[in-house]
JSON list of N, CA and C in Angstrom, two decimals:
[
{"chain": "A", "resi": 1, "resn": "UNK", "atom": "N", "xyz": [58.36, 104.40, 161.43]},
{"chain": "A", "resi": 1, "resn": "UNK", "atom": "CA", "xyz": [59.80, 104.23, 161.52]},
{"chain": "A", "resi": 1, "resn": "UNK", "atom": "C", "xyz": [60.31, 103.31, 160.41]},
{"chain": "A", "resi": 2, "resn": "UNK", "atom": "N", "xyz": [59.61, 102.19, 160.22]},
{"chain": "A", "resi": 2, "resn": "UNK", "atom": "CA", "xyz": [60.05, 101.23, 159.20]},
{"chain": "A", "resi": 2, "resn": "UNK", "atom": "C", "xyz": [59.87, 101.83, 157.81]},
{"chain": "A", "resi": 3, "resn": "UNK", "atom": "N", "xyz": [58.79, 102.58, 157.59]},
{"chain": "A", "resi": 3, "resn": "UNK", "atom": "CA", "xyz": [58.57, 103.22, 156.29]},
{"chain": "A", "resi": 3, "resn": "UNK", "atom": "C", "xyz": [59.67, 104.21, 155.97]},
{"chain": "A", "resi": 4, "resn": "UNK", "atom": "N", "xyz": [60.12, 104.96, 156.96]},
{"chain": "A", "resi": 4, "resn": "UNK", "atom": "CA", "xyz": [61.18, 105.94, 156.76]},
{"chain": "A", "resi": 4, "resn": "UNK", "atom": "C", "xyz": [62.48, 105.26, 156.38]},
{"chain": "A", "resi": 5, "resn": "UNK", "atom": "N", "xyz": [62.80, 104.18, 157.07]},
{"chain": "A", "resi": 5, "resn": "UNK", "atom": "CA", "xyz": [64.04, 103.45, 156.77]},
{"chain": "A", "resi": 5, "resn": "UNK", "atom": "C", "xyz": [63.97, 102.84, 155.38]},
{"chain": "A", "resi": 6, "resn": "UNK", "atom": "N", "xyz": [62.81, 102.30, 155.01]},
{"chain": "A", "resi": 6, "resn": "UNK", "atom": "CA", "xyz": [62.65, 101.72, 153.68]},
{"chain": "A", "resi": 6, "resn": "UNK", "atom": "C", "xyz": [62.79, 102.79, 152.60]},
{"chain": "A", "resi": 7, "resn": "UNK", "atom": "N", "xyz": [62.23, 103.96, 152.85]},
{"chain": "A", "resi": 7, "resn": "UNK", "atom": "CA", "xyz": [62.33, 105.05, 151.88]},
{"chain": "A", "resi": 7, "resn": "UNK", "atom": "C", "xyz": [63.77, 105.52, 151.73]},
{"chain": "A", "resi": 8, "resn": "UNK", "atom": "N", "xyz": [64.46, 105.66, 152.85]},
{"chain": "A", "resi": 8, "resn": "UNK", "atom": "CA", "xyz": [65.86, 106.07, 152.79]},
{"chain": "A", "resi": 8, "resn": "UNK", "atom": "C", "xyz": [66.72, 105.03, 152.08]},
{"chain": "A", "resi": 9, "resn": "UNK", "atom": "N", "xyz": [66.41, 103.77, 152.29]},
{"chain": "A", "resi": 9, "resn": "UNK", "atom": "CA", "xyz": [67.15, 102.70, 151.61]},
{"chain": "A", "resi": 9, "resn": "UNK", "atom": "C", "xyz": [66.93, 102.78, 150.11]},
{"chain": "A", "resi": 10, "resn": "UNK", "atom": "N", "xyz": [65.70, 103.05, 149.68]},
{"chain": "A", "resi": 10, "resn": "UNK", "atom": "CA", "xyz": [65.41, 103.19, 148.25]},
{"chain": "A", "resi": 10, "resn": "UNK", "atom": "C", "xyz": [66.17, 104.36, 147.65]},
{"chain": "A", "resi": 11, "resn": "UNK", "atom": "N", "xyz": [66.19, 105.48, 148.36]},
{"chain": "A", "resi": 11, "resn": "UNK", "atom": "CA", "xyz": [66.92, 106.66, 147.88]},
{"chain": "A", "resi": 11, "resn": "UNK", "atom": "C", "xyz": [68.41, 106.35, 147.79]},
{"chain": "A", "resi": 12, "resn": "UNK", "atom": "N", "xyz": [68.95, 105.69, 148.80]},
{"chain": "A", "resi": 12, "resn": "UNK", "atom": "CA", "xyz": [70.37, 105.35, 148.83]},
{"chain": "A", "resi": 12, "resn": "UNK", "atom": "C", "xyz": [70.74, 104.41, 147.69]},
{"chain": "A", "resi": 13, "resn": "UNK", "atom": "N", "xyz": [69.93, 103.38, 147.45]},
{"chain": "A", "resi": 13, "resn": "UNK", "atom": "CA", "xyz": [70.19, 102.45, 146.35]},
{"chain": "A", "resi": 13, "resn": "UNK", "atom": "C", "xyz": [70.09, 103.17, 145.01]},
{"chain": "A", "resi": 14, "resn": "UNK", "atom": "N", "xyz": [69.10, 104.05, 144.87]},
{"chain": "A", "resi": 14, "resn": "UNK", "atom": "CA", "xyz": [68.95, 104.81, 143.63]},
{"chain": "A", "resi": 14, "resn": "UNK", "atom": "C", "xyz": [70.15, 105.70, 143.36]},
{"chain": "A", "resi": 15, "resn": "UNK", "atom": "N", "xyz": [70.66, 106.37, 144.41]},
{"chain": "A", "resi": 15, "resn": "UNK", "atom": "CA", "xyz": [71.84, 107.22, 144.24]},
{"chain": "A", "resi": 15, "resn": "UNK", "atom": "C", "xyz": [73.06, 106.40, 143.84]},
{"chain": "A", "resi": 16, "resn": "UNK", "atom": "N", "xyz": [73.21, 105.25, 144.46]},
{"chain": "A", "resi": 16, "resn": "UNK", "atom": "CA", "xyz": [74.35, 104.38, 144.11]},
{"chain": "A", "resi": 16, "resn": "UNK", "atom": "C", "xyz": [74.25, 103.95, 142.65]},
{"chain": "A", "resi": 17, "resn": "UNK", "atom": "N", "xyz": [73.06, 103.56, 142.20]},
{"chain": "A", "resi": 17, "resn": "UNK", "atom": "CA", "xyz": [72.91, 103.13, 140.81]},
{"chain": "A", "resi": 17, "resn": "UNK", "atom": "C", "xyz": [73.20, 104.26, 139.83]},
{"chain": "A", "resi": 18, "resn": "UNK", "atom": "N", "xyz": [72.72, 105.46, 140.15]},
{"chain": "A", "resi": 18, "resn": "UNK", "atom": "CA", "xyz": [72.98, 106.61, 139.27]},
{"chain": "A", "resi": 18, "resn": "UNK", "atom": "C", "xyz": [74.47, 106.93, 139.22]},
{"chain": "A", "resi": 19, "resn": "UNK", "atom": "N", "xyz": [75.12, 106.96, 140.37]},
{"chain": "A", "resi": 19, "resn": "UNK", "atom": "CA", "xyz": [76.55, 107.29, 140.41]},
{"chain": "A", "resi": 19, "resn": "UNK", "atom": "C", "xyz": [77.39, 106.22, 139.71]},
{"chain": "A", "resi": 20, "resn": "UNK", "atom": "N", "xyz": [77.05, 104.97, 139.89]},
{"chain": "A", "resi": 20, "resn": "UNK", "atom": "CA", "xyz": [77.81, 103.90, 139.24]},
{"chain": "A", "resi": 20, "resn": "UNK", "atom": "C", "xyz": [77.64, 103.96, 137.72]},
{"chain": "A", "resi": 21, "resn": "UNK", "atom": "N", "xyz": [76.42, 104.25, 137.27]},
{"chain": "A", "resi": 21, "resn": "UNK", "atom": "CA", "xyz": [76.21, 104.32, 135.82]},
{"chain": "A", "resi": 21, "resn": "UNK", "atom": "C", "xyz": [76.93, 105.53, 135.21]},
{"chain": "A", "resi": 22, "resn": "UNK", "atom": "N", "xyz": [76.94, 106.66, 135.90]},
{"chain": "A", "resi": 22, "resn": "UNK", "atom": "CA", "xyz": [77.67, 107.83, 135.40]},
{"chain": "A", "resi": 22, "resn": "UNK", "atom": "C", "xyz": [79.17, 107.53, 135.40]},
{"chain": "A", "resi": 23, "resn": "UNK", "atom": "N", "xyz": [79.67, 106.91, 136.45]},
{"chain": "A", "resi": 23, "resn": "UNK", "atom": "CA", "xyz": [81.09, 106.56, 136.50]},
{"chain": "A", "resi": 23, "resn": "UNK", "atom": "C", "xyz": [81.46, 105.60, 135.37]},
{"chain": "A", "resi": 24, "resn": "UNK", "atom": "N", "xyz": [80.61, 104.63, 135.11]},
{"chain": "A", "resi": 24, "resn": "UNK", "atom": "CA", "xyz": [80.88, 103.67, 134.03]},
{"chain": "A", "resi": 24, "resn": "UNK", "atom": "C", "xyz": [80.88, 104.32, 132.67]},
{"chain": "A", "resi": 25, "resn": "UNK", "atom": "N", "xyz": [79.99, 105.29, 132.48]},
{"chain": "A", "resi": 25, "resn": "UNK", "atom": "CA", "xyz": [79.93, 105.99, 131.20]},
{"chain": "A", "resi": 25, "resn": "UNK", "atom": "C", "xyz": [81.16, 106.84, 130.98]},
{"chain": "A", "resi": 26, "resn": "UNK", "atom": "N", "xyz": [81.65, 107.49, 132.03]},
{"chain": "A", "resi": 26, "resn": "UNK", "atom": "CA", "xyz": [82.82, 108.35, 131.91]},
{"chain": "A", "resi": 26, "resn": "UNK", "atom": "C", "xyz": [84.09, 107.52, 131.79]},
{"chain": "A", "resi": 27, "resn": "UNK", "atom": "N", "xyz": [84.18, 106.43, 132.51]},
{"chain": "A", "resi": 27, "resn": "UNK", "atom": "CA", "xyz": [85.40, 105.64, 132.55]},
{"chain": "A", "resi": 27, "resn": "UNK", "atom": "C", "xyz": [85.63, 104.85, 131.26]},
{"chain": "A", "resi": 28, "resn": "UNK", "atom": "N", "xyz": [84.62, 104.17, 130.78]},
{"chain": "A", "resi": 28, "resn": "UNK", "atom": "CA", "xyz": [84.77, 103.34, 129.60]},
{"chain": "A", "resi": 28, "resn": "UNK", "atom": "C", "xyz": [84.35, 104.14, 128.38]},
{"chain": "A", "resi": 29, "resn": "UNK", "atom": "N", "xyz": [85.29, 104.34, 127.46]},
{"chain": "A", "resi": 29, "resn": "UNK", "atom": "CA", "xyz": [85.12, 105.29, 126.35]},
{"chain": "A", "resi": 29, "resn": "UNK", "atom": "C", "xyz": [83.92, 104.98, 125.46]},
{"chain": "A", "resi": 30, "resn": "UNK", "atom": "N", "xyz": [83.72, 103.73, 125.08]},
{"chain": "A", "resi": 30, "resn": "UNK", "atom": "CA", "xyz": [82.67, 103.39, 124.12]},
{"chain": "A", "resi": 30, "resn": "UNK", "atom": "C", "xyz": [81.27, 103.49, 124.69]},
{"chain": "A", "resi": 31, "resn": "UNK", "atom": "N", "xyz": [81.12, 103.44, 126.00]},
{"chain": "A", "resi": 31, "resn": "UNK", "atom": "CA", "xyz": [79.79, 103.41, 126.60]},
{"chain": "A", "resi": 31, "resn": "UNK", "atom": "C", "xyz": [79.07, 104.75, 126.46]},
{"chain": "A", "resi": 32, "resn": "UNK", "atom": "N", "xyz": [79.80, 105.84, 126.51]},
{"chain": "A", "resi": 32, "resn": "UNK", "atom": "CA", "xyz": [79.17, 107.15, 126.38]},
{"chain": "A", "resi": 32, "resn": "UNK", "atom": "C", "xyz": [78.52, 107.32, 125.01]},
{"chain": "A", "resi": 33, "resn": "UNK", "atom": "N", "xyz": [79.24, 106.94, 123.96]},
{"chain": "A", "resi": 33, "resn": "UNK", "atom": "CA", "xyz": [78.68, 107.05, 122.60]},
{"chain": "A", "resi": 33, "resn": "UNK", "atom": "C", "xyz": [77.53, 106.07, 122.41]},
{"chain": "A", "resi": 34, "resn": "UNK", "atom": "N", "xyz": [77.65, 104.88, 122.98]},
{"chain": "A", "resi": 34, "resn": "UNK", "atom": "CA", "xyz": [76.56, 103.91, 122.88]},
{"chain": "A", "resi": 34, "resn": "UNK", "atom": "C", "xyz": [75.31, 104.43, 123.58]},
{"chain": "A", "resi": 35, "resn": "UNK", "atom": "N", "xyz": [75.48, 105.10, 124.70]},
{"chain": "A", "resi": 35, "resn": "UNK", "atom": "CA", "xyz": [74.34, 105.66, 125.42]},
{"chain": "A", "resi": 35, "resn": "UNK", "atom": "C", "xyz": [73.66, 106.75, 124.60]},
{"chain": "A", "resi": 36, "resn": "UNK", "atom": "N", "xyz": [74.44, 107.61, 124.00]},
{"chain": "A", "resi": 36, "resn": "UNK", "atom": "CA", "xyz": [73.88, 108.68, 123.16]},
{"chain": "A", "resi": 36, "resn": "UNK", "atom": "C", "xyz": [73.14, 108.08, 121.97]},
{"chain": "A", "resi": 37, "resn": "UNK", "atom": "N", "xyz": [73.71, 107.05, 121.34]},
{"chain": "A", "resi": 37, "resn": "UNK", "atom": "CA", "xyz": [73.05, 106.40, 120.21]},
{"chain": "A", "resi": 37, "resn": "UNK", "atom": "C", "xyz": [71.72, 105.78, 120.63]},
{"chain": "A", "resi": 38, "resn": "UNK", "atom": "N", "xyz": [71.71, 105.16, 121.80]},
{"chain": "A", "resi": 38, "resn": "UNK", "atom": "CA", "xyz": [70.48, 104.55, 122.30]},
{"chain": "A", "resi": 38, "resn": "UNK", "atom": "C", "xyz": [69.40, 105.60, 122.54]},
{"chain": "A", "resi": 39, "resn": "UNK", "atom": "N", "xyz": [69.78, 106.72, 123.12]},
{"chain": "A", "resi": 39, "resn": "UNK", "atom": "CA", "xyz": [68.81, 107.79, 123.38]},
{"chain": "A", "resi": 39, "resn": "UNK", "atom": "C", "xyz": [68.27, 108.35, 122.07]},
{"chain": "A", "resi": 40, "resn": "UNK", "atom": "N", "xyz": [69.15, 108.56, 121.09]},
{"chain": "A", "resi": 40, "resn": "UNK", "atom": "CA", "xyz": [68.70, 109.09, 119.80]},
{"chain": "A", "resi": 40, "resn": "UNK", "atom": "C", "xyz": [67.76, 108.12, 119.11]},
{"chain": "A", "resi": 41, "resn": "UNK", "atom": "N", "xyz": [68.06, 106.83, 119.17]},
{"chain": "A", "resi": 41, "resn": "UNK", "atom": "CA", "xyz": [67.16, 105.84, 118.58]},
{"chain": "A", "resi": 41, "resn": "UNK", "atom": "C", "xyz": [65.83, 105.79, 119.29]},
{"chain": "A", "resi": 42, "resn": "UNK", "atom": "N", "xyz": [65.86, 105.93, 120.61]},
{"chain": "A", "resi": 42, "resn": "UNK", "atom": "CA", "xyz": [64.61, 105.94, 121.38]},
{"chain": "A", "resi": 42, "resn": "UNK", "atom": "C", "xyz": [63.74, 107.12, 121.03]},
{"chain": "A", "resi": 43, "resn": "UNK", "atom": "N", "xyz": [64.35, 108.27, 120.80]},
{"chain": "A", "resi": 43, "resn": "UNK", "atom": "CA", "xyz": [63.58, 109.46, 120.41]},
{"chain": "A", "resi": 43, "resn": "UNK", "atom": "C", "xyz": [62.90, 109.23, 119.07]},
{"chain": "A", "resi": 44, "resn": "UNK", "atom": "N", "xyz": [63.64, 108.66, 118.12]},
{"chain": "A", "resi": 44, "resn": "UNK", "atom": "CA", "xyz": [63.06, 108.40, 116.79]},
{"chain": "A", "resi": 44, "resn": "UNK", "atom": "C", "xyz": [61.90, 107.42, 116.90]},
{"chain": "A", "resi": 45, "resn": "UNK", "atom": "N", "xyz": [62.08, 106.35, 117.66]},
{"chain": "A", "resi": 45, "resn": "UNK", "atom": "CA", "xyz": [61.01, 105.37, 117.82]},
{"chain": "A", "resi": 45, "resn": "UNK", "atom": "C", "xyz": [59.81, 105.97, 118.56]},
{"chain": "A", "resi": 46, "resn": "UNK", "atom": "N", "xyz": [60.06, 106.84, 119.51]},
{"chain": "A", "resi": 46, "resn": "UNK", "atom": "CA", "xyz": [58.97, 107.50, 120.21]},
{"chain": "A", "resi": 46, "resn": "UNK", "atom": "C", "xyz": [58.15, 108.39, 119.29]},
{"chain": "A", "resi": 47, "resn": "UNK", "atom": "N", "xyz": [58.82, 109.15, 118.43]},
{"chain": "A", "resi": 47, "resn": "UNK", "atom": "CA", "xyz": [58.12, 110.01, 117.49]},
{"chain": "A", "resi": 47, "resn": "UNK", "atom": "C", "xyz": [57.31, 109.18, 116.50]},
{"chain": "A", "resi": 48, "resn": "UNK", "atom": "N", "xyz": [57.88, 108.07, 116.04]},
{"chain": "A", "resi": 48, "resn": "UNK", "atom": "CA", "xyz": [57.15, 107.17, 115.14]},
{"chain": "A", "resi": 48, "resn": "UNK", "atom": "C", "xyz": [55.91, 106.62, 115.85]},
{"chain": "A", "resi": 49, "resn": "UNK", "atom": "N", "xyz": [56.06, 106.22, 117.10]},
{"chain": "A", "resi": 49, "resn": "UNK", "atom": "CA", "xyz": [54.93, 105.69, 117.87]},
{"chain": "A", "resi": 49, "resn": "UNK", "atom": "C", "xyz": [53.83, 106.72, 118.04]},
{"chain": "A", "resi": 50, "resn": "UNK", "atom": "N", "xyz": [54.20, 107.96, 118.34]},
{"chain": "A", "resi": 50, "resn": "UNK", "atom": "CA", "xyz": [53.21, 109.02, 118.49]},
{"chain": "A", "resi": 50, "resn": "UNK", "atom": "C", "xyz": [52.49, 109.27, 117.16]},
{"chain": "A", "resi": 51, "resn": "UNK", "atom": "N", "xyz": [53.24, 109.24, 116.06]},
{"chain": "A", "resi": 51, "resn": "UNK", "atom": "CA", "xyz": [52.63, 109.40, 114.75]},
{"chain": "A", "resi": 51, "resn": "UNK", "atom": "C", "xyz": [51.63, 108.30, 114.45]},
{"chain": "A", "resi": 52, "resn": "UNK", "atom": "N", "xyz": [51.97, 107.06, 114.80]},
{"chain": "A", "resi": 52, "resn": "UNK", "atom": "CA", "xyz": [51.04, 105.94, 114.58]},
{"chain": "A", "resi": 52, "resn": "UNK", "atom": "C", "xyz": [49.78, 106.10, 115.42]},
{"chain": "A", "resi": 53, "resn": "UNK", "atom": "N", "xyz": [49.92, 106.60, 116.63]},
{"chain": "A", "resi": 53, "resn": "UNK", "atom": "CA", "xyz": [48.75, 106.83, 117.49]},
{"chain": "A", "resi": 53, "resn": "UNK", "atom": "C", "xyz": [47.84, 107.87, 116.85]},
{"chain": "A", "resi": 54, "resn": "UNK", "atom": "N", "xyz": [48.40, 108.95, 116.32]},
{"chain": "A", "resi": 54, "resn": "UNK", "atom": "CA", "xyz": [47.58, 109.97, 115.67]},
{"chain": "A", "resi": 54, "resn": "UNK", "atom": "C", "xyz": [46.89, 109.42, 114.43]},
{"chain": "A", "resi": 55, "resn": "UNK", "atom": "N", "xyz": [47.59, 108.58, 113.67]},
{"chain": "A", "resi": 55, "resn": "UNK", "atom": "CA", "xyz": [46.98, 107.98, 112.49]},
{"chain": "A", "resi": 55, "resn": "UNK", "atom": "C", "xyz": [45.79, 107.11, 112.89]},
{"chain": "A", "resi": 56, "resn": "UNK", "atom": "N", "xyz": [45.99, 106.28, 113.94]},
{"chain": "A", "resi": 56, "resn": "UNK", "atom": "CA", "xyz": [44.89, 105.43, 114.40]},
{"chain": "A", "resi": 56, "resn": "UNK", "atom": "C", "xyz": [43.72, 106.25, 114.93]},
{"chain": "A", "resi": 57, "resn": "UNK", "atom": "N", "xyz": [44.01, 107.31, 115.66]},
{"chain": "A", "resi": 57, "resn": "UNK", "atom": "CA", "xyz": [42.94, 108.18, 116.15]},
{"chain": "A", "resi": 57, "resn": "UNK", "atom": "C", "xyz": [42.19, 108.83, 115.00]},
{"chain": "A", "resi": 58, "resn": "UNK", "atom": "N", "xyz": [42.89, 109.19, 113.94]},
{"chain": "A", "resi": 58, "resn": "UNK", "atom": "CA", "xyz": [42.24, 109.76, 112.76]},
{"chain": "A", "resi": 58, "resn": "UNK", "atom": "C", "xyz": [41.31, 108.77, 112.09]},
{"chain": "A", "resi": 59, "resn": "UNK", "atom": "N", "xyz": [41.76, 107.50, 111.97]},
{"chain": "A", "resi": 59, "resn": "UNK", "atom": "CA", "xyz": [40.90, 106.48, 111.38]},
{"chain": "A", "resi": 59, "resn": "UNK", "atom": "C", "xyz": [39.67, 106.21, 112.24]},
{"chain": "A", "resi": 60, "resn": "UNK", "atom": "N", "xyz": [39.84, 106.25, 113.54]},
{"chain": "A", "resi": 60, "resn": "UNK", "atom": "CA", "xyz": [38.71, 106.05, 114.45]},
{"chain": "A", "resi": 60, "resn": "UNK", "atom": "C", "xyz": [37.70, 107.18, 114.29]},
{"chain": "A", "resi": 61, "resn": "UNK", "atom": "N", "xyz": [38.17, 108.41, 114.11]},
{"chain": "A", "resi": 61, "resn": "UNK", "atom": "CA", "xyz": [37.26, 109.54, 113.91]},
{"chain": "A", "resi": 61, "resn": "UNK", "atom": "C", "xyz": [36.50, 109.42, 112.61]},
{"chain": "A", "resi": 62, "resn": "UNK", "atom": "N", "xyz": [37.12, 108.87, 111.55]},
{"chain": "A", "resi": 62, "resn": "UNK", "atom": "CA", "xyz": [36.42, 108.67, 110.28]},
{"chain": "A", "resi": 62, "resn": "UNK", "atom": "C", "xyz": [35.27, 107.68, 110.46]},
{"chain": "A", "resi": 63, "resn": "UNK", "atom": "N", "xyz": [35.51, 106.67, 111.25]},
{"chain": "A", "resi": 63, "resn": "UNK", "atom": "CA", "xyz": [34.50, 105.63, 111.48]},
{"chain": "A", "resi": 63, "resn": "UNK", "atom": "C", "xyz": [33.30, 106.19, 112.24]},
{"chain": "A", "resi": 64, "resn": "UNK", "atom": "N", "xyz": [33.57, 107.05, 113.23]},
{"chain": "A", "resi": 64, "resn": "UNK", "atom": "CA", "xyz": [32.51, 107.56, 114.10]},
{"chain": "A", "resi": 64, "resn": "UNK", "atom": "C", "xyz": [31.76, 108.64, 113.44]}
]
């Protein structure tokens, strides 16, 4: 019983956070563009990170 209530509370808090963040992005004009810029920068950094991992794996294979 307690586990079910705790799980429902987590879902409810998560829904509230998602709805509030979407409302804030739609309501305040600059936040939507800032969010898109952040996502685009994160994608670039992620691709760079994956490339560095492949480079390191390649150097490890040369050693072995």
